[in-house]
Structure formats: structure tokens, C-alpha cells
Coordinates of C-alpha atoms and ligand atoms in Angstrom, one line a residue:
M142 CA -35.2 -38.5 -44.6
P143 CA -34.9 -42.2 -44.0
D144 CA -36.5 -42.3 -40.6
L145 CA -39.5 -40.4 -41.8
H146 CA -39.8 -42.7 -44.8
A147 CA -39.8 -45.7 -42.5
L148 CA -42.4 -44.0 -40.2
Y149 CA -44.7 -43.3 -43.2
R150 CA -44.5 -46.9 -44.5
D151 CA -45.2 -48.2 -41.0
L152 CA -48.2 -46.0 -40.5
H153 CA -49.4 -46.8 -44.0
A154 CA -49.2 -50.5 -43.4
H155 CA -51.0 -50.3 -40.1
P156 CA -54.1 -48.1 -40.7
E157 CA -56.7 -47.8 -38.0
L158 CA -60.4 -46.7 -38.2
S159 CA -61.7 -43.6 -36.6
W160 CA -61.6 -43.8 -32.7
Q161 CA -59.5 -46.9 -32.9
E162 CA -56.1 -45.2 -33.6
F163 CA -54.4 -46.7 -30.5
R164 CA -51.3 -48.1 -32.2
T165 CA -50.9 -45.0 -34.4
A166 CA -51.1 -42.7 -31.4
G167 CA -48.5 -44.8 -29.6
V168 CA -46.1 -44.7 -32.6
L169 CA -46.5 -40.9 -32.9
A170 CA -46.1 -40.3 -29.2
D171 CA -42.9 -42.4 -29.2
A172 CA -41.6 -40.4 -32.2
L173 CA -42.4 -37.1 -30.5
R174 CA -40.9 -37.7 -27.0
P175 CA -37.2 -37.9 -27.9
L176 CA -37.5 -34.5 -29.7
G177 CA -38.1 -32.7 -26.4
Y178 CA -41.8 -32.3 -26.5
E179 CA -44.1 -32.7 -23.5
V180 CA -46.5 -35.3 -24.8
A181 CA -50.1 -36.0 -23.8
T182 CA -51.6 -39.2 -25.0
G183 CA -55.2 -40.5 -24.8
F184 CA -56.4 -37.0 -25.3
A185 CA -60.1 -37.2 -26.2
G186 CA -59.6 -40.9 -26.6
T187 CA -56.9 -41.5 -29.1
G188 CA -55.6 -37.9 -29.7
V189 CA -51.9 -37.0 -29.1
V190 CA -50.7 -33.5 -28.2
G191 CA -47.1 -32.4 -28.1
V192 CA -46.0 -29.1 -26.6
L193 CA -42.7 -27.4 -27.0
R194 CA -42.4 -24.3 -24.9
N195 CA -39.6 -22.1 -26.2
G196 CA -39.8 -18.7 -24.4
E197 CA -41.9 -15.7 -24.9
G198 CA -44.0 -15.4 -28.1
P199 CA -47.1 -16.7 -29.8
T200 CA -48.6 -20.1 -29.5
V201 CA -48.9 -21.9 -32.9
L202 CA -51.0 -25.0 -33.4
L203 CA -50.0 -27.5 -36.2
R204 CA -52.6 -30.2 -36.8
A205 CA -52.6 -33.6 -38.5
D206 CA -55.4 -36.1 -38.6
I207 CA -54.5 -39.8 -38.1
D208 CA -57.5 -42.0 -38.9
A209 CA -58.0 -44.4 -41.9
L210 CA -61.0 -45.7 -43.9
P211 CA -62.9 -48.9 -44.3
V212 CA -61.4 -49.4 -47.8
L213 CA -59.7 -52.5 -49.4
E214 CA -56.3 -51.1 -50.5
A215 CA -55.5 -51.8 -54.2
T216 CA -52.4 -49.7 -54.7
G217 CA -50.1 -52.6 -55.2
L218 CA -47.5 -50.8 -53.0
P219 CA -45.0 -53.0 -51.2
Y220 CA -46.2 -51.5 -47.9
A221 CA -49.9 -51.7 -48.8
S222 CA -52.3 -52.4 -45.9
T223 CA -53.8 -55.9 -45.4
V224 CA -55.4 -54.9 -42.1
R225 CA -59.0 -55.7 -41.2
A226 CA -60.9 -54.3 -38.3
T227 CA -64.3 -54.4 -36.6
T228 CA -66.6 -51.4 -36.9
P229 CA -68.7 -50.2 -33.9
D230 CA -71.7 -52.2 -35.2
G231 CA -69.7 -55.4 -35.5
A232 CA -68.9 -55.5 -39.2
D233 CA -65.5 -56.9 -40.3
V234 CA -64.0 -54.5 -42.8
P235 CA -60.7 -53.9 -44.6
V236 CA -58.8 -50.7 -43.5
A237 CA -56.6 -48.5 -45.6
H238 CA -55.0 -45.0 -45.4
A239 CA -57.0 -44.1 -48.6
C240 CA -57.3 -40.4 -47.5
G241 CA -53.5 -39.9 -46.9
H242 CA -53.7 -39.1 -43.2
D243 CA -50.6 -41.2 -42.7
M244 CA -48.8 -38.6 -44.8
H245 CA -50.2 -35.7 -42.7
A246 CA -49.0 -37.4 -39.5
T247 CA -45.5 -38.1 -40.9
C248 CA -45.1 -34.6 -42.2
L249 CA -46.0 -33.3 -38.7
I250 CA -43.5 -35.4 -37.0
G251 CA -40.9 -34.2 -39.5
A252 CA -41.9 -30.6 -38.9
A253 CA -41.8 -31.1 -35.1
E254 CA -38.3 -32.5 -35.4
R255 CA -37.0 -29.6 -37.6
L256 CA -38.6 -26.9 -35.4
A257 CA -37.2 -28.5 -32.3
A258 CA -33.7 -28.6 -33.8
A259 CA -34.0 -25.0 -34.9
R260 CA -35.4 -23.7 -31.5
A261 CA -32.5 -21.2 -31.1
E262 CA -34.0 -19.4 -34.2
W263 CA -37.5 -18.8 -32.9
S264 CA -39.5 -18.3 -29.7
G265 CA -43.0 -19.0 -28.6
T266 CA -44.9 -22.2 -28.0
L267 CA -45.5 -24.9 -30.5
L268 CA -48.5 -27.2 -30.2
V269 CA -48.5 -30.2 -32.4
V270 CA -51.9 -31.9 -32.5
F271 CA -52.6 -35.4 -33.8
Q272 CA -56.4 -35.6 -34.2
P273 CA -58.4 -38.8 -34.3
A274 CA -61.7 -39.4 -36.2
E275 CA -61.5 -36.7 -38.9
E276 CA -63.4 -39.0 -41.3
L277 CA -66.4 -38.9 -38.9
G278 CA -66.1 -35.1 -38.5
Q279 CA -65.9 -35.7 -34.7
G280 CA -62.2 -35.6 -33.6
A281 CA -61.6 -31.8 -33.6
R282 CA -64.8 -31.1 -31.6
A283 CA -63.9 -33.9 -29.1
M284 CA -60.4 -32.5 -28.5
V285 CA -61.7 -29.0 -28.0
D286 CA -64.4 -30.4 -25.6
A287 CA -61.7 -32.4 -23.7
G288 CA -60.1 -29.0 -22.8
L289 CA -57.3 -28.7 -25.4
F290 CA -57.1 -24.9 -25.1
D291 CA -57.6 -24.9 -21.3
R292 CA -54.8 -27.3 -20.8
F293 CA -52.3 -26.1 -23.5
G294 CA -53.2 -22.5 -24.1
T295 CA -55.1 -20.7 -26.9
P296 CA -53.1 -20.5 -30.1
E297 CA -52.7 -17.4 -32.3
V298 CA -53.3 -19.5 -35.4
V299 CA -54.2 -23.1 -36.5
L300 CA -52.3 -24.5 -39.4
A301 CA -53.1 -27.7 -41.4
Q302 CA -52.8 -29.3 -44.7
H303 CA -54.4 -32.1 -46.8
V304 CA -52.7 -34.2 -49.4
S305 CA -54.5 -34.4 -52.8
P306 CA -54.0 -35.7 -56.3
L307 CA -52.4 -32.4 -57.5
P308 CA -48.8 -32.4 -58.7
A309 CA -46.4 -33.3 -55.9
G310 CA -44.2 -30.4 -54.9
M311 CA -47.0 -27.9 -55.4
I312 CA -49.4 -26.4 -52.9
A313 CA -53.0 -25.3 -53.7
H314 CA -54.9 -22.9 -51.5
G315 CA -58.1 -20.9 -51.3
S316 CA -59.0 -17.9 -49.3
G317 CA -62.2 -17.8 -47.3
P318 CA -64.5 -20.9 -47.5
V319 CA -62.3 -23.7 -48.9
M320 CA -64.1 -26.9 -47.9
A321 CA -67.8 -27.5 -47.6
A322 CA -70.1 -27.9 -44.6
S323 CA -71.4 -31.5 -44.5
D324 CA -74.8 -32.5 -43.0
S325 CA -76.4 -35.9 -43.1
V326 CA -79.9 -37.0 -42.3
R327 CA -81.6 -40.4 -41.9
V328 CA -85.2 -40.0 -43.0
T329 CA -87.9 -42.6 -42.1
L330 CA -91.0 -42.5 -44.2
H331 CA -94.1 -44.1 -42.8
G332 CA -96.7 -45.9 -45.0
R333 CA -99.0 -48.9 -44.3
G334 CA -97.9 -52.3 -45.4
G335 CA -100.0 -54.7 -47.4
H336 CA -100.2 -57.3 -50.2
G337 CA -98.4 -56.3 -53.4
S338 CA -101.5 -57.3 -55.4
A339 CA -103.8 -54.9 -53.4
P340 CA -102.1 -51.5 -53.3
E341 CA -105.4 -49.8 -52.6
T342 CA -105.4 -51.3 -49.1
A343 CA -101.9 -50.0 -48.4
I344 CA -99.9 -46.7 -48.4
D345 CA -96.7 -47.4 -50.3
P346 CA -93.6 -45.9 -48.7
V347 CA -91.5 -47.2 -51.6
L348 CA -93.2 -44.9 -54.0
M349 CA -93.1 -42.1 -51.4
A350 CA -89.3 -42.6 -51.1
A351 CA -88.9 -42.7 -54.9
H352 CA -90.7 -39.3 -55.3
C353 CA -88.6 -37.8 -52.5
V354 CA -85.3 -38.9 -54.2
V355 CA -86.4 -37.3 -57.5
R356 CA -87.9 -34.1 -55.9
L357 CA -84.9 -33.5 -53.7
Q358 CA -82.8 -33.0 -56.8
G359 CA -84.8 -29.8 -57.5
I360 CA -83.3 -28.1 -54.4
V361 CA -79.9 -27.3 -55.9
S362 CA -81.2 -26.5 -59.4
R363 CA -84.3 -24.5 -58.3
E364 CA -83.9 -23.2 -54.7
V365 CA -80.1 -22.4 -54.5
A366 CA -78.9 -19.4 -56.4
P367 CA -76.8 -20.4 -59.5
S368 CA -73.9 -18.3 -58.1
E369 CA -73.8 -20.4 -54.9
R370 CA -72.5 -23.9 -54.5
A371 CA -74.3 -26.9 -52.9
V372 CA -74.7 -30.6 -53.3
V373 CA -77.6 -32.9 -52.4
T374 CA -76.9 -36.6 -52.6
V375 CA -79.3 -39.5 -51.6
G376 CA -76.7 -42.1 -51.0
R377 CA -79.0 -44.7 -49.3
L378 CA -82.5 -45.9 -50.0
Q379 CA -83.8 -48.9 -48.1
A380 CA -87.2 -50.5 -48.0
G381 CA -88.9 -53.8 -48.1
T382 CA -88.0 -57.5 -48.0
K383 CA -89.9 -59.1 -50.9
E384 CA -91.4 -57.9 -54.2
N385 CA -95.0 -58.7 -53.4
V386 CA -95.0 -57.2 -49.9
I387 CA -95.6 -53.5 -49.5
P388 CA -93.5 -52.5 -46.4
D389 CA -94.6 -50.3 -43.6
T390 CA -91.6 -47.9 -43.8
A391 CA -88.8 -46.7 -46.1
E392 CA -85.6 -45.0 -45.2
I393 CA -83.4 -42.6 -47.2
G394 CA -80.0 -41.3 -46.3
V395 CA -79.3 -37.8 -47.6
N396 CA -76.0 -35.9 -47.5
I397 CA -75.7 -32.1 -48.1
R398 CA -72.7 -30.0 -48.9
S399 CA -72.8 -26.2 -48.7
F400 CA -70.4 -23.2 -48.2
N401 CA -72.3 -20.8 -46.1
E402 CA -74.8 -20.8 -43.3
H403 CA -77.5 -19.2 -45.5
V404 CA -77.4 -21.8 -48.2
R405 CA -77.0 -24.6 -45.6
G406 CA -80.2 -23.4 -43.9
I407 CA -82.1 -23.2 -47.2
V408 CA -81.1 -26.7 -48.2
K409 CA -81.7 -28.4 -44.8
A410 CA -85.2 -26.7 -44.6
A411 CA -86.0 -27.7 -48.2
V412 CA -85.2 -31.3 -47.5
E413 CA -87.6 -31.5 -44.6
R414 CA -90.3 -29.5 -46.4
I415 CA -90.2 -31.7 -49.5
V416 CA -90.1 -35.0 -47.6
R417 CA -93.1 -33.9 -45.4
A418 CA -95.0 -32.7 -48.5
E419 CA -94.4 -36.0 -50.3
A420 CA -95.5 -37.9 -47.3
A421 CA -98.7 -35.8 -47.1
A422 CA -99.2 -36.2 -50.8
S423 CA -99.2 -40.0 -50.4
G424 CA -101.6 -39.8 -47.4
A425 CA -98.9 -41.1 -45.0
P426 CA -100.4 -42.2 -41.7
R427 CA -97.6 -40.5 -39.7
E428 CA -95.2 -37.6 -40.2
P429 CA -91.7 -38.6 -41.5
E430 CA -88.8 -38.6 -39.0
F431 CA -85.5 -36.8 -39.5
D432 CA -82.4 -37.8 -37.7
W433 CA -79.6 -35.2 -38.5
Y434 CA -76.0 -36.2 -37.7
D435 CA -72.4 -35.6 -38.5
G436 CA -72.7 -31.8 -39.1
T437 CA -69.2 -30.6 -40.1
P438 CA -69.1 -26.8 -40.4
V439 CA -67.7 -25.1 -43.5
L440 CA -63.9 -24.8 -43.4
V441 CA -62.8 -21.2 -43.7
S442 CA -59.1 -20.4 -44.4
D443 CA -58.9 -16.9 -42.9
P444 CA -58.1 -14.5 -45.8
D445 CA -55.6 -12.3 -44.0
A446 CA -53.8 -15.2 -42.3
T447 CA -53.8 -17.2 -45.5
A448 CA -52.3 -14.3 -47.4
R449 CA -49.5 -13.9 -44.8
T450 CA -48.7 -17.6 -44.9
M451 CA -48.9 -17.9 -48.7
A452 CA -46.5 -15.0 -49.0
A453 CA -44.0 -17.0 -47.0
F454 CA -44.7 -20.1 -49.2
A455 CA -44.2 -18.1 -52.4
E456 CA -40.8 -17.0 -51.0
H457 CA -39.8 -20.6 -50.0
F458 CA -41.3 -22.7 -52.9
G459 CA -41.6 -20.0 -55.6
S460 CA -44.9 -18.6 -56.7
D461 CA -44.9 -21.0 -59.7
N462 CA -45.5 -23.8 -57.2
L463 CA -48.6 -22.3 -55.7
I464 CA -52.1 -22.9 -57.1
P465 CA -54.5 -20.2 -55.8
G466 CA -58.3 -20.5 -55.8
A467 CA -58.7 -24.1 -54.6
V468 CA -62.2 -24.9 -53.3
V469 CA -63.5 -28.5 -52.9
N470 CA -66.9 -30.0 -52.0
A471 CA -65.3 -32.4 -49.5
S472 CA -65.4 -31.6 -45.8
E473 CA -62.8 -31.3 -43.0
D474 CA -63.4 -30.6 -39.3
V475 CA -60.1 -28.8 -38.6
G476 CA -62.0 -25.5 -38.8
V477 CA -63.5 -26.4 -35.4
F478 CA -60.2 -25.7 -33.6
G479 CA -59.8 -22.2 -34.9
A480 CA -63.6 -21.4 -34.7
S481 CA -63.7 -22.6 -31.1
A482 CA -60.6 -20.6 -30.1
G483 CA -61.8 -17.6 -32.0
V484 CA -58.5 -17.5 -34.1
P485 CA -57.8 -17.9 -37.8
T486 CA -57.3 -21.2 -39.5
V487 CA -54.9 -21.5 -42.5
F488 CA -55.4 -24.6 -44.6
W489 CA -53.8 -25.7 -47.8
F490 CA -53.8 -28.7 -50.2
L491 CA -50.5 -30.6 -50.6
G492 CA -49.8 -32.0 -54.0
G493 CA -49.2 -35.7 -53.7
T494 CA -49.0 -37.1 -57.2
D495 CA -45.8 -37.4 -59.2
F496 CA -47.2 -37.1 -62.8
G497 CA -43.7 -37.7 -64.2
R498 CA -44.0 -41.3 -63.1
R499 CA -47.3 -41.9 -64.8
E500 CA -48.1 -42.7 -68.4
P501 CA -49.7 -39.8 -70.3
G502 CA -53.5 -40.1 -69.9
Q503 CA -53.2 -42.6 -67.1
P504 CA -56.2 -42.0 -64.7
V505 CA -55.2 -40.4 -61.4
A506 CA -56.9 -41.9 -58.3
M507 CA -58.7 -39.6 -55.8
N508 CA -58.6 -39.7 -52.1
H509 CA -60.8 -42.4 -50.7
A510 CA -60.4 -44.6 -53.8
P511 CA -58.9 -48.1 -53.2
D512 CA -55.9 -47.3 -55.4
Y513 CA -55.2 -43.9 -53.9
A514 CA -51.9 -43.2 -52.2
P515 CA -49.6 -40.2 -52.5
D516 CA -46.1 -40.7 -54.0
L517 CA -43.8 -40.6 -51.0
E518 CA -41.4 -38.1 -52.5
P519 CA -41.4 -35.2 -53.1
T520 CA -44.7 -35.1 -51.3
L521 CA -43.2 -35.7 -47.8
T522 CA -40.4 -33.2 -48.1
T523 CA -42.8 -30.5 -49.4
G524 CA -45.3 -31.3 -46.7
V525 CA -42.6 -31.0 -43.9
D526 CA -41.3 -27.8 -45.5
A527 CA -44.8 -26.3 -45.7
L528 CA -45.5 -26.9 -42.0
V529 CA -42.1 -25.6 -40.9
V530 CA -42.4 -22.4 -43.1
A531 CA -45.9 -21.8 -42.0
A532 CA -45.1 -22.2 -38.3
R533 CA -42.0 -19.9 -38.6
T534 CA -44.2 -17.3 -40.2
W535 CA -46.2 -17.1 -37.0
L536 CA -43.7 -17.8 -34.3
A537 CA -41.5 -15.0 -33.1
Ligands
LIG656 ZN1 -61.1 -38.5 -46.1
LIG657 ZN1 -58.8 -36.7 -45.2

């Protein structure tokens, strides 16, 4: 697949941050048009939608995300990124496809090509969706809100994959909740500033924040049932400018992962309760403030639709190449498409690491790491096959 290899290397070398995927969208639209698809660009900003109407039958949506991350690539690949970009708040950052979305986009172009070439063998409507801003958990919602289903019809099923450091050539899948809900909150704690030598004249928000960080770790161990799954991480703690000045405020940034609405509700409520109580315990002059953002819902791979799709995968790839029971604490917004349309989503993890090429015991990089990149083959071929087989399972 020389053209697809060239496309992958080109996308990899030219990564773009979330909501800045202008070049990427242009390249993908140019690849799609000659295949006979009706192509909509600029959809919800930088999204691209391709439609292939091929007679009576179900509509099937295949989705790839296309954005990259503010990461300095350290893969040493000949097509490694040297790109830099400016974030919305003006910071100059390196950019890399450290999550492998370039692989997803290339696989989808490959599948679009194969399905168009085989159009005599199926009927229905194929929707290929290239989604921006997955890393912010925003792109799927934005495309739905921009009228994706009003304009192109409601699909019968949403199909998507994510590359991961599992053995290349293999596919892992779960059934039911497969990726976590993610919620973030900016907490502002209010104290009263003063001289570091006279703490009795001040109310110290640094101590308040420190207690919050420690106490929040009790939520998962003491308030969530051991049979459930949740994560609470305080990834940011900021206060003060000088060691002998007690500041007025402190900020903490908390991220939560959960797998059902019940636990999600328990953890979110516990965060607010504990922070308010710590502020009260310190005699804070004002209630703390909570700014919740980036809420990505849990990703559910519909059990019945997954079973039907995985049966087709077992036939095509052999059941030895399927790894069942995959659940990860990372998050994905693709579930927003299926949930908004009221139809099943089927999601699987595409193995992307050729362990035969690595020394025994050599560490394997994870998505988002500076040295992460999938091995081009057999990852790409497997990813194209998976999308084609999955789509054919649902098209007439
Ligand atoms: Zn990612
Ligand atoms: Zn990703």
C-alpha cells in the first residue's frame, strides 16, 4: 500500500493541535474526493465528512480522529515531526502525533478506498467522519451540534478504533464500558495573605491545598466500592510567589476517571464536599470555587453490536488474534456520536507494536509518550482490514 504509507508519513510529519487541523483536513479531503465520495470540509471547524451513497440499505459511520499533541517527538523516525505551533493562550509548543491519530486517519482513507472499489458487493450509505479535537474531548460533540446527522442521516452503528502498544496484527476489545469518563475541575481556595513570619495573622491557602490533595486520595480507597473502578489525580497545584509571603489563594487541578454515572456522581460530589470541608476547617474567609470542564462520557462498546462485529473479526483475523476483555482508564469522545444518535458504538484497540523488532525486555512506549509511534506495518494493513470487515458486517 505505497500510497497509504506515503500518506501516513506525511500526516505524521505534519501534526496539528486540536482545532488547528487545517492542513490535515485538506490532505484527507483531497484523498477522499477522487474515490467518489461527496466531501464536506470545514465541518464544525476542521472536521471532514465523506459520504458514499450506494443504494438501499443501512447507513454506517466510520470515524477517525485527526488531532495531535503538544509533545516533543523523540522516536528517531526518519519522518518524525519537527513542527511547533502556538496554543490558544499563546505558548509556543512542539507538536507530535504521539497518540497515533495519524494512523487512524490513514486507515480510514484506506478503508474508504477499499469499500468504494468493492461497491458492487454491498449497498447502503457509508459515512466516513474525520473528527478534530479528540484530545480535548470536544470534537465529537461539536460535529453532532453542527448537524452531522441532520445533514448526512442517522447511522445504524458507529465504528471506530484506537491504536495501542499491543502486538501489531492483533485486536483487543471490551464489551460494555471500555474507556473511562473523564472530568476535570479547577478549584480555587481562598485564604488571607500575610507575612510568612506571622501565620497567626493570615489564613494559609497553601496548607489548605495540601490537606485537600491528601484527603482527596481517600475517595477512591474509602468511598468507591472495591469492585468499581475510579481514579482521582491532582495534576496541578499552584500557589504563592515567595517563600515568606502567605498568598491569598491556591489552585488545584483535579482529574477524575470513572466507568458509570453512579460512581462518577459519588466521586464528583466527594471532591466538592472534601474541599469545602477543608476550607471550613481552615477558617477560609470565602467558599472555594469549582470550575468543572472537559467532561467526556464513558465510552460504551455496545455488547450485542460488539459481539456481531467481533464474530466477523474472528472469521477474518482468526480468534487467536483477538484479545477480549480490554478496558482502559483513558478516555475517548467517540461515544458521543452513538449516544447522540441513539445507536450502538463498536470500538476496538488496534495493536500497533511489532514486538519481533524489539530486544527482549526493551520498554514499550505508551500513547502520549515522546517516543511513542506505531510500527507502520502490519498495523496499517490490520487497521484498514478491521474497518472494512466491520463496515461490511453492517452494510447490506
Ligand atoms: Zn490521546
Ligand atoms: Zn488518541
